[in-house]
PDB file of C-alpha atoms in Angstrom:
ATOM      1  CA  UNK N   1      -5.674   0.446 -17.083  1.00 66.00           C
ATOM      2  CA  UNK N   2      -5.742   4.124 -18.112  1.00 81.00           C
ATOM      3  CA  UNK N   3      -2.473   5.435 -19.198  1.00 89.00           C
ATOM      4  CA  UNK N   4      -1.173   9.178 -18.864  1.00 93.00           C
ATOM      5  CA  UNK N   5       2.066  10.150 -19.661  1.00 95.00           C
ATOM      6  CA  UNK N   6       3.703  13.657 -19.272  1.00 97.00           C
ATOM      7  CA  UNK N   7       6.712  15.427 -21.061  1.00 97.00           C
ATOM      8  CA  UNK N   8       9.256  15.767 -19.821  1.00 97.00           C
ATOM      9  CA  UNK N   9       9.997  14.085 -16.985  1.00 96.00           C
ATOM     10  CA  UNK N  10      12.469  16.640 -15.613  1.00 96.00           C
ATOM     11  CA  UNK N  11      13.598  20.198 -16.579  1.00 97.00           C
ATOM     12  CA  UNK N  12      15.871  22.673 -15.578  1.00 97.00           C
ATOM     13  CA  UNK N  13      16.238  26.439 -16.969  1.00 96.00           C
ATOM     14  CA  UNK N  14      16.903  29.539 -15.829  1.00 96.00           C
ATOM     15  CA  UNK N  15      15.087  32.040 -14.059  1.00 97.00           C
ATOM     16  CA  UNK N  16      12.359  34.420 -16.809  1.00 96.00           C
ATOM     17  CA  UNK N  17      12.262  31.472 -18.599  1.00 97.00           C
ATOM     18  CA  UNK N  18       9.178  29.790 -20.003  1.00 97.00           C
ATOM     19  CA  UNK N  19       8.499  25.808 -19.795  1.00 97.00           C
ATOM     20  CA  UNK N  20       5.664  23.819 -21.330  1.00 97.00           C
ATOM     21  CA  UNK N  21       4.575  20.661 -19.938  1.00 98.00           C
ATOM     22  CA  UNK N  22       2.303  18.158 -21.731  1.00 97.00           C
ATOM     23  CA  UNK N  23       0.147  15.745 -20.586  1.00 96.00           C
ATOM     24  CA  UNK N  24      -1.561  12.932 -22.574  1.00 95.00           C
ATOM     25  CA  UNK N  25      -3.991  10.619 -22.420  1.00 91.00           C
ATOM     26  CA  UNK N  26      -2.537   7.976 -24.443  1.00 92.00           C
ATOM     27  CA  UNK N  27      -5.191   5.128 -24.670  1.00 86.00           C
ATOM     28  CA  UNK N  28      -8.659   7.100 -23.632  1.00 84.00           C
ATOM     29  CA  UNK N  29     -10.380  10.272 -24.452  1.00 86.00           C
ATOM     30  CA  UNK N  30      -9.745  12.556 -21.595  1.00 84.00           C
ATOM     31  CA  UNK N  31     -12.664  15.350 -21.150  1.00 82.00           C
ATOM     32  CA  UNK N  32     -10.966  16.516 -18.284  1.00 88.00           C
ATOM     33  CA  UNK N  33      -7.626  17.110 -17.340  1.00 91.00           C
ATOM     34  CA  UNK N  34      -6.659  18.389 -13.909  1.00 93.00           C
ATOM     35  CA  UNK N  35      -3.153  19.995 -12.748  1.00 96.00           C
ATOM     36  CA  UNK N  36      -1.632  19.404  -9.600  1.00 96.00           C
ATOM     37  CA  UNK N  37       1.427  21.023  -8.010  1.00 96.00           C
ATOM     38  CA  UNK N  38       3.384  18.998  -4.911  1.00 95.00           C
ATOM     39  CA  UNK N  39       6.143  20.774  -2.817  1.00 89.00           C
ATOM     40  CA  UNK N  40       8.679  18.298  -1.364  1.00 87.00           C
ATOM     41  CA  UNK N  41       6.970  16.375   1.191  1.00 85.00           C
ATOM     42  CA  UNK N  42       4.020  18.136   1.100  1.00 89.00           C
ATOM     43  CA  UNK N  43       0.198  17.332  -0.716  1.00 92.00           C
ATOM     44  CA  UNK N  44      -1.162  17.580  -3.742  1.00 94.00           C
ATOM     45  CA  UNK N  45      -2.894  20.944  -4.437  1.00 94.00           C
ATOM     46  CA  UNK N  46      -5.002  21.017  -7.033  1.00 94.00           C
ATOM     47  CA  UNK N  47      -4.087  23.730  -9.446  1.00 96.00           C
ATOM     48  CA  UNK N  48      -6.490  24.190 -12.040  1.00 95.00           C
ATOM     49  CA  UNK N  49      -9.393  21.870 -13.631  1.00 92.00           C
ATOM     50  CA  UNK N  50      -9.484  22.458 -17.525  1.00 89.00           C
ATOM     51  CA  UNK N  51     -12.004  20.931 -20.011  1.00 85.00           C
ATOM     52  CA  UNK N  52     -11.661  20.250 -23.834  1.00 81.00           C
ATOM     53  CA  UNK N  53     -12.145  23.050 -25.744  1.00 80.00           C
ATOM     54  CA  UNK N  54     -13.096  25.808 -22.841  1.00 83.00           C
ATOM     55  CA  UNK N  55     -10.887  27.614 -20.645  1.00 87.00           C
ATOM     56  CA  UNK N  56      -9.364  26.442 -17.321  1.00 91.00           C
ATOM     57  CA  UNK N  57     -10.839  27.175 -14.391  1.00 93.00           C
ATOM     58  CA  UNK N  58      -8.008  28.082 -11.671  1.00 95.00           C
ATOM     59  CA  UNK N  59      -7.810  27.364  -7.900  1.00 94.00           C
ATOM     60  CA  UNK N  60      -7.688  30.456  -5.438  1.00 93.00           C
ATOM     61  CA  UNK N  61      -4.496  31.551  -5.521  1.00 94.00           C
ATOM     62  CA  UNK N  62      -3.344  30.455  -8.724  1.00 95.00           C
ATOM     63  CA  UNK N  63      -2.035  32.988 -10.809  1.00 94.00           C
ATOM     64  CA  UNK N  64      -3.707  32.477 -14.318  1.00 93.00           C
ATOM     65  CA  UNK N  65      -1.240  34.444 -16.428  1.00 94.00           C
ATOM     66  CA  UNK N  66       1.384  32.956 -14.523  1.00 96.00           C
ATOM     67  CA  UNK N  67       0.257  29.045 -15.135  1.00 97.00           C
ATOM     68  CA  UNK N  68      -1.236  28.773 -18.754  1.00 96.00           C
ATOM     69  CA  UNK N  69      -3.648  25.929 -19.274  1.00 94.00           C
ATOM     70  CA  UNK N  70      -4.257  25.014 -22.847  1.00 91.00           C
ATOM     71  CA  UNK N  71      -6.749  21.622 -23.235  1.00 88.00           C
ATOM     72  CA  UNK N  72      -6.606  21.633 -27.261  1.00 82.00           C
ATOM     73  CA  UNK N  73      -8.009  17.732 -27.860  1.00 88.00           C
ATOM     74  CA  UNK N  74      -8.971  15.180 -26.023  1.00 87.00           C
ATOM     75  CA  UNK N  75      -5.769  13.681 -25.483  1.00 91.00           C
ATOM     76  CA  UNK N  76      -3.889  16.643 -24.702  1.00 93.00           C
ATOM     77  CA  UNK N  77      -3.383  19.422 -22.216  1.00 93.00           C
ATOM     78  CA  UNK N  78      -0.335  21.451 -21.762  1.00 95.00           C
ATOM     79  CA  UNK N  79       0.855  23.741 -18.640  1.00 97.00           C
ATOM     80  CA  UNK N  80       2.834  26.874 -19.482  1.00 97.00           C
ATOM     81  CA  UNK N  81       5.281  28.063 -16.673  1.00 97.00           C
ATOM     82  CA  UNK N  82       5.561  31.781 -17.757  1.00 97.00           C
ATOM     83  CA  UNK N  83       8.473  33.856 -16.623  1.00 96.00           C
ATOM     84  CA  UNK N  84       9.592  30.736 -14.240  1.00 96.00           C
ATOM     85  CA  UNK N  85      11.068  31.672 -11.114  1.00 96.00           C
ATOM     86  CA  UNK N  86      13.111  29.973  -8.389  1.00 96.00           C
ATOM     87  CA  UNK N  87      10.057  29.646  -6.410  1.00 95.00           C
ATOM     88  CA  UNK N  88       7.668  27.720  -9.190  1.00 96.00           C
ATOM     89  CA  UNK N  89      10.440  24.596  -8.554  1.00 96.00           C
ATOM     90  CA  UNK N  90       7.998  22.407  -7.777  1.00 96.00           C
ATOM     91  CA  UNK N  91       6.604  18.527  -8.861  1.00 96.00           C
ATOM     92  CA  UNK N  92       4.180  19.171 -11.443  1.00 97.00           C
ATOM     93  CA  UNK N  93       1.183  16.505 -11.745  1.00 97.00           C
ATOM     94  CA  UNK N  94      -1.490  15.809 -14.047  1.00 95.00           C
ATOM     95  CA  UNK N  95      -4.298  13.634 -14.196  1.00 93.00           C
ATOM     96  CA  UNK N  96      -7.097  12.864 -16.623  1.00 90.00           C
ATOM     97  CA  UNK N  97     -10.497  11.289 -16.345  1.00 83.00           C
ATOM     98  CA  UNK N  98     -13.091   9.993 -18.858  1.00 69.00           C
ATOM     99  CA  UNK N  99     -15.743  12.080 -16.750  1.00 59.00           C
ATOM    100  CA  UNK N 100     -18.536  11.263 -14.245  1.00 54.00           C
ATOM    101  CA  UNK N 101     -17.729  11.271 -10.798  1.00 48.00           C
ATOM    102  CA  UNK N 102     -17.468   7.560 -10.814  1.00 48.00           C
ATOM    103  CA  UNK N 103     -14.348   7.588 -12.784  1.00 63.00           C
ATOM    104  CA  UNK N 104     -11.142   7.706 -11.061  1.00 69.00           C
ATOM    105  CA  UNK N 105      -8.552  10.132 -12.104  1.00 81.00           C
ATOM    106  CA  UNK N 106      -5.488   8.438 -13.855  1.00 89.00           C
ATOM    107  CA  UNK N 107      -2.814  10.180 -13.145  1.00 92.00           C
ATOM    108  CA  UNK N 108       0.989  11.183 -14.920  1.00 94.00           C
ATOM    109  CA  UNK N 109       3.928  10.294 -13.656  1.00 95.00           C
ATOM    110  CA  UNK N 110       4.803  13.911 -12.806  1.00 96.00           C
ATOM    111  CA  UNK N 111       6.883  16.365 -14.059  1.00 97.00           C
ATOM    112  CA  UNK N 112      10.459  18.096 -11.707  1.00 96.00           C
ATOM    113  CA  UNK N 113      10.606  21.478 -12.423  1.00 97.00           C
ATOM    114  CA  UNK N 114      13.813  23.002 -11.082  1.00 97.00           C
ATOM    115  CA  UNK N 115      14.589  26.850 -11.346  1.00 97.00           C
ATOM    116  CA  UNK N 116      17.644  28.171 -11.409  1.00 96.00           C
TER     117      UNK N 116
ATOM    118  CA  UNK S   1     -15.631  22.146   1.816  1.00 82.00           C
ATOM    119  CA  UNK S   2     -13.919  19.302   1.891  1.00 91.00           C
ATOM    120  CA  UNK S   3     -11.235  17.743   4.308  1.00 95.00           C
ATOM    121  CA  UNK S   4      -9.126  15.336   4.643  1.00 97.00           C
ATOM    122  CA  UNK S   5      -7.162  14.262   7.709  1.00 97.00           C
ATOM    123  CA  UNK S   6      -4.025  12.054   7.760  1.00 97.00           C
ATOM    124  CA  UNK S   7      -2.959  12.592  11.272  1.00 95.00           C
ATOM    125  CA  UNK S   8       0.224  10.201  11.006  1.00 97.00           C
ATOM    126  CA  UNK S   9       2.935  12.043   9.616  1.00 96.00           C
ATOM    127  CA  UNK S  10       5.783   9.175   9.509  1.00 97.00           C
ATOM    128  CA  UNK S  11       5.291   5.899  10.647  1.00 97.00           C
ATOM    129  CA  UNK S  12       8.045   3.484  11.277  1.00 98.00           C
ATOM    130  CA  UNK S  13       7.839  -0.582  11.535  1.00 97.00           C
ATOM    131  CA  UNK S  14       9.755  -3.264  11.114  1.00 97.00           C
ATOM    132  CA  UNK S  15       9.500  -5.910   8.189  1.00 97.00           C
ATOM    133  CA  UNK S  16       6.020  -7.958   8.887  1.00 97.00           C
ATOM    134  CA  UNK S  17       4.238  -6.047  11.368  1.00 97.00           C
ATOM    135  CA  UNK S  18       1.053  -5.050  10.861  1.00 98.00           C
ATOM    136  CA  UNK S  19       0.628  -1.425  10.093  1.00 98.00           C
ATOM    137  CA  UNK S  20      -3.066   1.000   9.904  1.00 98.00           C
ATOM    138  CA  UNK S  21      -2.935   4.252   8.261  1.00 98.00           C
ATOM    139  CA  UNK S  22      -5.288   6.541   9.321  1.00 98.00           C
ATOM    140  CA  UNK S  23      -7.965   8.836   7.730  1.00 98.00           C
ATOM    141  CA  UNK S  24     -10.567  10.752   8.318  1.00 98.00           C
ATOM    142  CA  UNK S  25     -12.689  12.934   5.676  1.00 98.00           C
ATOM    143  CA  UNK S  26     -15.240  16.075   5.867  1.00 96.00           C
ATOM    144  CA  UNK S  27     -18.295  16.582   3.263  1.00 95.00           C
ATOM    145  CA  UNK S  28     -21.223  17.824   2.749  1.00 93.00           C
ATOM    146  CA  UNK S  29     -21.717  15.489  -0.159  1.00 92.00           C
ATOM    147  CA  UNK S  30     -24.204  12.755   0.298  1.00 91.00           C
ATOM    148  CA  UNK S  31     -22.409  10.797  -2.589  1.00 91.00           C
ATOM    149  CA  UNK S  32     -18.926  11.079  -2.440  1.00 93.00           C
ATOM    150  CA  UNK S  33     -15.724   8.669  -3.237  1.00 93.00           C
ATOM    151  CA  UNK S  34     -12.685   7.940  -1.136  1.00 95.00           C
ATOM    152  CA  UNK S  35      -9.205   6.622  -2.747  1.00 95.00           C
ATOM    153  CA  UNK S  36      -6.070   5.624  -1.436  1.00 96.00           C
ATOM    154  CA  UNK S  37      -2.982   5.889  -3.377  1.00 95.00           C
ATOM    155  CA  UNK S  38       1.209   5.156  -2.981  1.00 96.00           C
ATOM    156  CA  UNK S  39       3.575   7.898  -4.131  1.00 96.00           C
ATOM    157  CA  UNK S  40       6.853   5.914  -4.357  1.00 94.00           C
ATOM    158  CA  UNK S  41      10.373   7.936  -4.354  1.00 90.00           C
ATOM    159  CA  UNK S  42      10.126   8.200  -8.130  1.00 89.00           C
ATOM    160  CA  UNK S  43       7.304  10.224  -7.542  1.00 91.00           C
ATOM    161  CA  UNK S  44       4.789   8.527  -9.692  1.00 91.00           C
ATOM    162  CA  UNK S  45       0.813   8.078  -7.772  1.00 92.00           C
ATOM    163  CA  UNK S  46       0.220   4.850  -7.786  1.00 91.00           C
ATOM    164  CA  UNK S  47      -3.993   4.335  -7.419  1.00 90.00           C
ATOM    165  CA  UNK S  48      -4.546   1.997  -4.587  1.00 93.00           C
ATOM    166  CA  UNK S  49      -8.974   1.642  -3.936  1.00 91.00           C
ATOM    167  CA  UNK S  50     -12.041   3.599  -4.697  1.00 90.00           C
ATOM    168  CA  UNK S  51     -14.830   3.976  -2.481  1.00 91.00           C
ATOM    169  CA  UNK S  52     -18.154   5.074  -3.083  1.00 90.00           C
ATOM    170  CA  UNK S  53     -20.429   6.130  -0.056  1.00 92.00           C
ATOM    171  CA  UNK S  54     -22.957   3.456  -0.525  1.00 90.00           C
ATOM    172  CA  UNK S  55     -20.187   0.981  -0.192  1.00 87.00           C
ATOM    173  CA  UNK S  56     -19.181   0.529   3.760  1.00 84.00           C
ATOM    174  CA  UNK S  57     -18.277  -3.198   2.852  1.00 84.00           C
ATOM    175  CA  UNK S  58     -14.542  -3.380   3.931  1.00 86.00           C
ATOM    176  CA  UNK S  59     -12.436  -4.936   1.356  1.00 87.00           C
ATOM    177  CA  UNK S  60      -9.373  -6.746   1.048  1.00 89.00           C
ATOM    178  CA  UNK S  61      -6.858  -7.228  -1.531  1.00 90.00           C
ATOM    179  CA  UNK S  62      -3.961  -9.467  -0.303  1.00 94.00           C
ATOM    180  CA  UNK S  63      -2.001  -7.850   2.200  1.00 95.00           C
ATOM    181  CA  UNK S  64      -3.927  -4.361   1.749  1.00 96.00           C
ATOM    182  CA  UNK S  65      -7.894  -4.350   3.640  1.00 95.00           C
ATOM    183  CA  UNK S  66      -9.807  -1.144   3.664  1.00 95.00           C
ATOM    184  CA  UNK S  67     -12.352  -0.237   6.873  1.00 95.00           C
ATOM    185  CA  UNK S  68     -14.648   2.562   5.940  1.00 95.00           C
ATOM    186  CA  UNK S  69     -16.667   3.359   8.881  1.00 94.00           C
ATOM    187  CA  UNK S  70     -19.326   6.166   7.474  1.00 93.00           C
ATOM    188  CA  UNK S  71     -20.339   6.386  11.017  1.00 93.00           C
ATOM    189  CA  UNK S  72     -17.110   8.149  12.607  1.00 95.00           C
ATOM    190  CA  UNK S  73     -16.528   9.590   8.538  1.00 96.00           C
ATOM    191  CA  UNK S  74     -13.010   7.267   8.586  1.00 97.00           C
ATOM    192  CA  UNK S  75     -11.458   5.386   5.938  1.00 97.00           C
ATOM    193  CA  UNK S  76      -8.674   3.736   6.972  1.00 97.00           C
ATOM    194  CA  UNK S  77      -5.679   1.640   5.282  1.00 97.00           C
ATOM    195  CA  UNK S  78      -3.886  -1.844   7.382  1.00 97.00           C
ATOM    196  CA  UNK S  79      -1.206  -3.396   5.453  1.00 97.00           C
ATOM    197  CA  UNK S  80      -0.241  -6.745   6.773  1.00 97.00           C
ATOM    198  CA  UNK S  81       3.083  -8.204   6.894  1.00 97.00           C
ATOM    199  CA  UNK S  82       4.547  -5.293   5.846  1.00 97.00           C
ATOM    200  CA  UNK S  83       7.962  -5.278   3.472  1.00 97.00           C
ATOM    201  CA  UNK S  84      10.399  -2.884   2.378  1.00 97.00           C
ATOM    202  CA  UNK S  85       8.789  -2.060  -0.673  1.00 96.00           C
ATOM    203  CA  UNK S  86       5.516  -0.991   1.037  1.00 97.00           C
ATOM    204  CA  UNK S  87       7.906   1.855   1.830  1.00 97.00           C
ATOM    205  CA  UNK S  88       6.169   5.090   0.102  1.00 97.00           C
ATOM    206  CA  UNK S  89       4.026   8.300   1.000  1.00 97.00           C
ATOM    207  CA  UNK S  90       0.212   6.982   1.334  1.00 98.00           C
ATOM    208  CA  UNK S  91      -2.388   9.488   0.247  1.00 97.00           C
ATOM    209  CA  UNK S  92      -6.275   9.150   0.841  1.00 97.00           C
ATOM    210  CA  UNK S  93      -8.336  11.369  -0.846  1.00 96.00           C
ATOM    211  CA  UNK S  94     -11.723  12.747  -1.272  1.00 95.00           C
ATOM    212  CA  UNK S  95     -13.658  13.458  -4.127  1.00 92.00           C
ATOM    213  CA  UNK S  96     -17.269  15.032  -3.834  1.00 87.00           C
ATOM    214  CA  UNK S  97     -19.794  16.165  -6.152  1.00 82.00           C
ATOM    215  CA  UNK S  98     -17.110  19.015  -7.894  1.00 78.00           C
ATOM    216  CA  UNK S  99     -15.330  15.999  -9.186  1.00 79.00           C
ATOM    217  CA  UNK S 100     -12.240  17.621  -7.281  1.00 86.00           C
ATOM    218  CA  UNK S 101      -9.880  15.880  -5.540  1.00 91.00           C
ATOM    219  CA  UNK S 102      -9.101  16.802  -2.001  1.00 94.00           C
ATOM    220  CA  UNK S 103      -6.132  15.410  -0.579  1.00 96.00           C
ATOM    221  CA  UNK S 104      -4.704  14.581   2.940  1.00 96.00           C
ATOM    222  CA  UNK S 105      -1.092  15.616   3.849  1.00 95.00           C
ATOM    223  CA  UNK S 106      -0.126  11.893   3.255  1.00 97.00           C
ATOM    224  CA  UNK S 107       1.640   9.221   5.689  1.00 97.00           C
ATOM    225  CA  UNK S 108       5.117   8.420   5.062  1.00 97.00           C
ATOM    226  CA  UNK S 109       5.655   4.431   5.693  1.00 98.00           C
ATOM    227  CA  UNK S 110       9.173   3.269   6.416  1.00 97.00           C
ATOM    228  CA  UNK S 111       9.410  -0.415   6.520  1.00 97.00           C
ATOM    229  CA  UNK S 112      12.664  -1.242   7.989  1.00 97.00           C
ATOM    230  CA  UNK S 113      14.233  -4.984   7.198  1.00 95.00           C
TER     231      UNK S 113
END
């Protein structure tokens, strides 16, 4: 199957900090990429939907200058954590799909986002 | 909008019982997919089943069978003979004509030995 990786796995930095985290697509062309955010034992809340070459269009609620969505190639999409705060420690998820509602979403292995 | 319901917060059995996990969805949609998936301790989703809504045909896959009744808008998940390593969160999920994904609060499974 479909395989999506995300980098890194885990990170930890301090507070007014920025962190990037990438997610590929690494054997399929991905024209969408979606960004999910999971508090401990909660759901999956879908963050923000962003297509190849366009800008992301963000959930209600989700701060767009805060979360920076940049879907640069078809294989790629990176989430920028701006000015990271204690409260953005959260499981950060991605998943890509080849498009058509037919198509499942394959999904990363998540990224742990810790705050200090 | 869309909905999902997993009313079972935390289930509990013992290794080989037979176990259902509930859900039930909301939509407008007239076409519309359903999906299970298993979210493991490490955190990774792990896809499960699709569904389309022109598919009520339940469907097994060894241990795992699917009942989507379109009728009473459920979807729900029996895992027989379960075993420890069935142990995860289960999601079901939703996805309508928005291509989003909606999901449910997810059931956490504990299968004891």
């Amino acid at each position: 199957g479909a395989v999506v990786s995300q980098h890194p796995s885990r990170v930890i930095c301090k507070s007014g900090t920025s962190v990037k985290i990438e997610c590929r697509s690494l054997d399929f062309q991905a024209t969408t990429m979606f960004w999910y955010r999971q508090f401990p034992k909660k759901s999956l809340m879908l963050m923000a939907t962003s297509n190849e070459g366009s800008k992301a269009t963000y959930e209600q609620g989700v701060e767009k200058d805060k979360f920076l969505i940049n879907h640069a190639s078809l294989t790629l999409s990176t989430l920028t954590v701006t000015s990271a705060h204690p409260e953005d420690s959260s499981f950060y998820i991605c998943s890509a799909g080849a498009g058509g509602g037919g198509n499942e979403q394959f999904f990363g292995p998540g990224t742990r986002l810790t705050v200090l | 909008a869309q909905k999902v319901t997993q009313a079972q917060t935390e289930i509990s059995v013992v290794e080989k019982e037979d176990v259902t996990l509930d859900c039930v969805y909301e939509t407008r949609d007239t076409t519309y997919y359903l999906f299970w998936y298993k979210q493991p301790p490490s955190g990774e989703l792990v896809f499960l089943i699709r569904r389309n809504s022109f598919d009520e045909q339940n469907e097994i896959s060894g241990r795992y069978s699917w009942n989507f009744q379109k009728s009473t808008s459920s979807f729900n998940f029996t895992i027989t003979a379960s075993q420890v390593v069935d142990s995860a969160v289960y999601f079901c999920a939703l996805r309508g004509s928005n291509y989003k994904l909606t999901f449910g609060k997810g059931t956490l499974l504990t299968v004891n030995p």
